[in-house]
mmCIF file with all atom_site columns, C-alpha atoms in Angstrom:
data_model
loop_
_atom_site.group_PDB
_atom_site.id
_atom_site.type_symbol
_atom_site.label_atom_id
_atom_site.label_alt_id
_atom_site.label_comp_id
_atom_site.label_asym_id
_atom_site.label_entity_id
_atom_site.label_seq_id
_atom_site.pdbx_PDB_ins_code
_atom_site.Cartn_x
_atom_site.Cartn_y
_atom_site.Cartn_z
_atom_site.occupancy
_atom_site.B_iso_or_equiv
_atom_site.pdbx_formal_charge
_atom_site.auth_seq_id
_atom_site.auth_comp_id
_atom_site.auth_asym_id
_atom_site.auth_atom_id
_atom_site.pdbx_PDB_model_num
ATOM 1   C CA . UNK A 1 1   ? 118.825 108.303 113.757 1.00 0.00 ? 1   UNK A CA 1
ATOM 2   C CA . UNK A 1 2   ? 117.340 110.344 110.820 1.00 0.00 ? 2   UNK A CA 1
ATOM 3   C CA . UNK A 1 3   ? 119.262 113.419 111.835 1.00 0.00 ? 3   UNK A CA 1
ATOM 4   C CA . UNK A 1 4   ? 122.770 111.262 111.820 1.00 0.00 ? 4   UNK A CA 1
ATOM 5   C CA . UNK A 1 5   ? 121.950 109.826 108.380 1.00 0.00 ? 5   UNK A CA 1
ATOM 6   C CA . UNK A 1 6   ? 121.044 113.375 106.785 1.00 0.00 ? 6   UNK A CA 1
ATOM 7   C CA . UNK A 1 7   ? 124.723 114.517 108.018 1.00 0.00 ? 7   UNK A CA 1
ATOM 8   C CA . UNK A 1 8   ? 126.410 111.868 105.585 1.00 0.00 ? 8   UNK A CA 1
ATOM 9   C CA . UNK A 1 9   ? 123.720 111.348 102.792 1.00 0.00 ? 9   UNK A CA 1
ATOM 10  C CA . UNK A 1 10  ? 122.314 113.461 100.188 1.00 0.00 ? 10  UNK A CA 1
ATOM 11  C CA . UNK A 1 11  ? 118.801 112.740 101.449 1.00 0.00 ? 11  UNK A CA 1
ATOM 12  C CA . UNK A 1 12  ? 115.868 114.242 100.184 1.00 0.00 ? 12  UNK A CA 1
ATOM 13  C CA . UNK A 1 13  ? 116.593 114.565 96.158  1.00 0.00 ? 13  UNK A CA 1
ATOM 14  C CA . UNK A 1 14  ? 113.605 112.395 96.003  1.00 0.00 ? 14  UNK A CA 1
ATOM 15  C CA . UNK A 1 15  ? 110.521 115.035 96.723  1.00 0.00 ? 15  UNK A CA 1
ATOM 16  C CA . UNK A 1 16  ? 107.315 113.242 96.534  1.00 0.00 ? 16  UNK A CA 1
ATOM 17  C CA . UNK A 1 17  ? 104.081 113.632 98.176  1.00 0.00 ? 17  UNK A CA 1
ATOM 18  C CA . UNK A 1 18  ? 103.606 112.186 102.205 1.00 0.00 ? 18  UNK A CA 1
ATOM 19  C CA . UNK A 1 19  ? 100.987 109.390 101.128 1.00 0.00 ? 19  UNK A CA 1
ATOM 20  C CA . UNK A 1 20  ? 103.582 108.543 98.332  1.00 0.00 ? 20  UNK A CA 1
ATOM 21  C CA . UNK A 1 21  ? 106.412 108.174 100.698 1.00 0.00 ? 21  UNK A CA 1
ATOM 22  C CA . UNK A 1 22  ? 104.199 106.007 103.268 1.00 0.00 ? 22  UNK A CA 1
ATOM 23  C CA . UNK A 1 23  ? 103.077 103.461 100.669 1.00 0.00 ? 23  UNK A CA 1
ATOM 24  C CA . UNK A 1 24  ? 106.287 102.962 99.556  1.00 0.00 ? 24  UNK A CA 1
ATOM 25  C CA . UNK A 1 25  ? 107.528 102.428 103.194 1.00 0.00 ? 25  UNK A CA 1
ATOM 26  C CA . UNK A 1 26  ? 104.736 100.483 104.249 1.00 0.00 ? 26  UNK A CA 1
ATOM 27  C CA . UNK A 1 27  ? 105.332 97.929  101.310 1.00 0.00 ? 27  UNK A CA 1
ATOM 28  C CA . UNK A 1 28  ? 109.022 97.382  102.177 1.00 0.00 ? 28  UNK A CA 1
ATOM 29  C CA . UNK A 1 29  ? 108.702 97.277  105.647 1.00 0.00 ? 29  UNK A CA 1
ATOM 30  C CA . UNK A 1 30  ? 105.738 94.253  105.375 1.00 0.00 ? 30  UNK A CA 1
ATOM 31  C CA . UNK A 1 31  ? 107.998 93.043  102.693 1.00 0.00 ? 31  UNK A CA 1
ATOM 32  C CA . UNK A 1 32  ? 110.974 92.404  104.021 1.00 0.00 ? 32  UNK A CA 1
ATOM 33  C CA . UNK A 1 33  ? 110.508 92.935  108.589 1.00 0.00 ? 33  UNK A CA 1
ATOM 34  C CA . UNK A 1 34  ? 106.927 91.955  109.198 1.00 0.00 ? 34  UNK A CA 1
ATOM 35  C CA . UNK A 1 35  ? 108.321 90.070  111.881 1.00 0.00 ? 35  UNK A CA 1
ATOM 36  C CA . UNK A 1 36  ? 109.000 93.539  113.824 1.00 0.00 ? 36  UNK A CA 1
ATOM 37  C CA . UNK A 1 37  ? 105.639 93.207  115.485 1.00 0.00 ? 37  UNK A CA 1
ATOM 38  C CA . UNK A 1 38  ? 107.039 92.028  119.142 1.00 0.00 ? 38  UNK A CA 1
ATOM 39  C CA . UNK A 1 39  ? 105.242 92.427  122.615 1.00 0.00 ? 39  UNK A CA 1
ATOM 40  C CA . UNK A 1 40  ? 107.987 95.150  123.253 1.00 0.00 ? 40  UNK A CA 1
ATOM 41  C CA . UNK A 1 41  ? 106.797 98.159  122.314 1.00 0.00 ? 41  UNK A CA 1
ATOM 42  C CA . UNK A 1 42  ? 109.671 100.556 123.167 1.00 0.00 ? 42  UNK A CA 1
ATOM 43  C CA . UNK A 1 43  ? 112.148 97.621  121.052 1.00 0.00 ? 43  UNK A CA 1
ATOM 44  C CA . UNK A 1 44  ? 109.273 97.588  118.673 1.00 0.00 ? 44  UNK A CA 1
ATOM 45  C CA . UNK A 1 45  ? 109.422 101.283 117.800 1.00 0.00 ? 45  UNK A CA 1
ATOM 46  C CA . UNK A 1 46  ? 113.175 101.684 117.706 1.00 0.00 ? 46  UNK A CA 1
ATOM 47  C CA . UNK A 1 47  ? 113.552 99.067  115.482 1.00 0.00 ? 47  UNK A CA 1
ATOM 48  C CA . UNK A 1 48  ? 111.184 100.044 112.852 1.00 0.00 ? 48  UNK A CA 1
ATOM 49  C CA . UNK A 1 49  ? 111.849 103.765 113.266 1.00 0.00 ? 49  UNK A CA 1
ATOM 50  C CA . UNK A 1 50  ? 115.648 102.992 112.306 1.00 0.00 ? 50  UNK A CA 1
ATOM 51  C CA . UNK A 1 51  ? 114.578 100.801 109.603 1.00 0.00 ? 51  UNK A CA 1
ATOM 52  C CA . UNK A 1 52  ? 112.296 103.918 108.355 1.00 0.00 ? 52  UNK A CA 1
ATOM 53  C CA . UNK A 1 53  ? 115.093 106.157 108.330 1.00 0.00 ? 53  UNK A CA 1
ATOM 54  C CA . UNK A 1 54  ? 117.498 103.784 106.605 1.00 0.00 ? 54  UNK A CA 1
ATOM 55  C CA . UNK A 1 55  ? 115.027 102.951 103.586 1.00 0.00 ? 55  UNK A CA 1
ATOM 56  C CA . UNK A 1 56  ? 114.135 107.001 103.384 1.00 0.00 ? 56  UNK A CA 1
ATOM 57  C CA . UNK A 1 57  ? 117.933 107.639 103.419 1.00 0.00 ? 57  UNK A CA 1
ATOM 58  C CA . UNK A 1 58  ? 118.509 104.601 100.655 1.00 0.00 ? 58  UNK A CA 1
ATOM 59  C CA . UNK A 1 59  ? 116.088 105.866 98.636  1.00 0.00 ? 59  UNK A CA 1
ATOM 60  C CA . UNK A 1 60  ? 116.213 109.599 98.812  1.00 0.00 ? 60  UNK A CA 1
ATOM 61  C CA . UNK A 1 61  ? 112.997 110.660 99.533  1.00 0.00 ? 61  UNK A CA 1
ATOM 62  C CA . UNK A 1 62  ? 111.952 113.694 101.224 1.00 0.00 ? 62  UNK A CA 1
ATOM 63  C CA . UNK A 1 63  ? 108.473 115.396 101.593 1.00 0.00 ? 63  UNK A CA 1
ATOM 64  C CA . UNK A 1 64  ? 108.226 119.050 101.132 1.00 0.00 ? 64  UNK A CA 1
ATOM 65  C CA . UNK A 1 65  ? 108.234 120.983 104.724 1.00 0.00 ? 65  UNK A CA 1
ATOM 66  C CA . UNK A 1 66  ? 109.310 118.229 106.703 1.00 0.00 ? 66  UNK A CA 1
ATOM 67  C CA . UNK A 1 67  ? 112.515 117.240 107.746 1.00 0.00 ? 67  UNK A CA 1
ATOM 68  C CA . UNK A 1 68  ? 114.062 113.513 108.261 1.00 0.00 ? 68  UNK A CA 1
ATOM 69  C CA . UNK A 1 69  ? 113.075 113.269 111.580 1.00 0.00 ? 69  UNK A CA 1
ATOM 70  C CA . UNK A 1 70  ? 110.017 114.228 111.518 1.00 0.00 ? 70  UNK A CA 1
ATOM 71  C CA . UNK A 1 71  ? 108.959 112.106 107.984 1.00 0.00 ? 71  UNK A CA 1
ATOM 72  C CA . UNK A 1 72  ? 110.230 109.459 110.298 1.00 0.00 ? 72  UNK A CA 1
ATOM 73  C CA . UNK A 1 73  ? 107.874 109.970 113.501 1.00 0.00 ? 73  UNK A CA 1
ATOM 74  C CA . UNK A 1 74  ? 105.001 110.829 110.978 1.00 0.00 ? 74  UNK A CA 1
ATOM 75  C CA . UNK A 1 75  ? 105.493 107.439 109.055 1.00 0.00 ? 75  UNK A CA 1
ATOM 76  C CA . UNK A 1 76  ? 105.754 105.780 111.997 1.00 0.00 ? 76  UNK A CA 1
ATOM 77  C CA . UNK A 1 77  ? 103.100 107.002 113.303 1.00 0.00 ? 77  UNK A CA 1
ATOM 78  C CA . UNK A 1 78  ? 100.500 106.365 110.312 1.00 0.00 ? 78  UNK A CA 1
ATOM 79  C CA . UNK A 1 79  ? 101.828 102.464 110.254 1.00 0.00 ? 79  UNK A CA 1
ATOM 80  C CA . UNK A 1 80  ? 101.800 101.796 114.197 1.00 0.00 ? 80  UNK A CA 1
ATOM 81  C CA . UNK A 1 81  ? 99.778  103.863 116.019 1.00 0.00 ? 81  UNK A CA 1
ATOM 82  C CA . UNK A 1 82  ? 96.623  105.845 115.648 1.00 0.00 ? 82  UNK A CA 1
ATOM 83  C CA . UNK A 1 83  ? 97.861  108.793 112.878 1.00 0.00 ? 83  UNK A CA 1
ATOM 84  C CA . UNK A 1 84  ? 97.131  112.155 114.093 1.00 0.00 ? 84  UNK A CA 1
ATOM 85  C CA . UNK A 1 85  ? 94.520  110.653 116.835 1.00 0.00 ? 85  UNK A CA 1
ATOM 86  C CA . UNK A 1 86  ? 97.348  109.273 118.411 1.00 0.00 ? 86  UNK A CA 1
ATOM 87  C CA . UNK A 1 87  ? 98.064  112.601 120.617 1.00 0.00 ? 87  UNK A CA 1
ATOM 88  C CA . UNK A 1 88  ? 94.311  112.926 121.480 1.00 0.00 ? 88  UNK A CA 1
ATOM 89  C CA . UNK A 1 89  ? 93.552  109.194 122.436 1.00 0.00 ? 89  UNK A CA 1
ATOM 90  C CA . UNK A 1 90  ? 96.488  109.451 125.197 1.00 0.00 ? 90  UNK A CA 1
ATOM 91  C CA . UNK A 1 91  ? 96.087  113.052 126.192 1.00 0.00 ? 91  UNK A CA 1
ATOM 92  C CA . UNK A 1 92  ? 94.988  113.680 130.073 1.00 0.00 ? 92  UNK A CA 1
ATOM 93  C CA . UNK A 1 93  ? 93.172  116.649 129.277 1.00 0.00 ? 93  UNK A CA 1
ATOM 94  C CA . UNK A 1 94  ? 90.742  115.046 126.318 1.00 0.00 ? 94  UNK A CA 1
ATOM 95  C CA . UNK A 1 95  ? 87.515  114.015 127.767 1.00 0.00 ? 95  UNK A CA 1
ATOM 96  C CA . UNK A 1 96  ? 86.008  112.195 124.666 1.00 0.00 ? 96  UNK A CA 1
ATOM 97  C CA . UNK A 1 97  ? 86.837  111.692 120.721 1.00 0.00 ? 97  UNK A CA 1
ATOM 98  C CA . UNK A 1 98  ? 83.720  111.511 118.744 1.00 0.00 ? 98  UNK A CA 1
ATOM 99  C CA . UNK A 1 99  ? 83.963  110.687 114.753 1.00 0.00 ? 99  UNK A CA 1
ATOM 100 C CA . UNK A 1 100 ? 81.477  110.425 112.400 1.00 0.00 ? 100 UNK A CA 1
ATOM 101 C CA . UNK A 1 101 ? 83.307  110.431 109.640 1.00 0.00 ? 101 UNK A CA 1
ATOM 102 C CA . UNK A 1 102 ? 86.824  111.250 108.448 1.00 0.00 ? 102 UNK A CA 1
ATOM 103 C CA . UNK A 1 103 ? 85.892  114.843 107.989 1.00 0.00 ? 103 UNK A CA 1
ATOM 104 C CA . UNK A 1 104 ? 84.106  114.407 111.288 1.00 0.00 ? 104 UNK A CA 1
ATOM 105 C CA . UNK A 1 105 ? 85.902  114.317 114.251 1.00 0.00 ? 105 UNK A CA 1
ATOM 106 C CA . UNK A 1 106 ? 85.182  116.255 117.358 1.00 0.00 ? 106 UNK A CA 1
ATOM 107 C CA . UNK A 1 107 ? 87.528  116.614 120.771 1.00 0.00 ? 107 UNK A CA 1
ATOM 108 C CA . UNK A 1 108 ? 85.668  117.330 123.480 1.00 0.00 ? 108 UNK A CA 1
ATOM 109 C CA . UNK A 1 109 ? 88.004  118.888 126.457 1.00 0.00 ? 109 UNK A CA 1
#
C-alpha cells in the first residue's frame, strides 16, 4: 500500500527522526480509529497498516534510510506487536528471551 502511494505522492519531504514519526502516528491513530482493535488480527493489521501509510503519505514524512514500506511495518510494529522482540518471541529456533533491562536483553538459541 505504501509502495502504491509513493508512486503518486511526493512522500518523504518531511525527514524527521523514527520516534518523531511514531508519536505522531500513534496520536492520530488513538485519535481518530481506536476502534481498530478487533479479534481479527489479519483484518486488524491491514486496516491499520493502510491507515499508517495514508497519514505518512498525507503528511509527508519520511525517516532517513528507510523507505515507505518499511516505516510502515516498523510503525506498525512498535504500536501492535512486540517492537524488535517481535521476531524473537515467535522464532522456532529461540530457546529463551531473558531481559534485565532495556540495554539487557539476551537470546539464548
Amino acid at each position: 500500500m505504501a509502495n502504491n502511494i509513493a508512486l503518486f505522492f511526493d512522500t518523504g519531504k518531511n525527514k524527521m527522526e523514527f520516534s518523531e514519526v511514531l508519536t505522531e502516528v500513534q496520536k492520530f491513530l488513538a485519535r481518530k480509529y481506536a476502534s481498530l482493535i478487533t479479534n481479527n488480527p489479519e483484518e486488524q493489521r491491514r486496516q491499520i497498516t493502510a491507515y499508517i501509510a495514508k497519514y505518512i503519505a498525507d503528511n509527508r514524512y519520511g525517516v532517513e534510510g528507510l523507505d515507505n514500506d518499511t516505516l510502515v511495518e516498523r510503525l506498525y510494529s512498535e504500536m501492535a506487536e512486540f517492537s524488535f522482540l517481535t521476531k524473537y518471541l515467535f522464532a522456532p529456533d529461540v530457546e529463551e528471551l531473558n531481559i534485565n533491562s532495556w540495554k539487557d536483553v539476551k537470546i539464548t538459541y
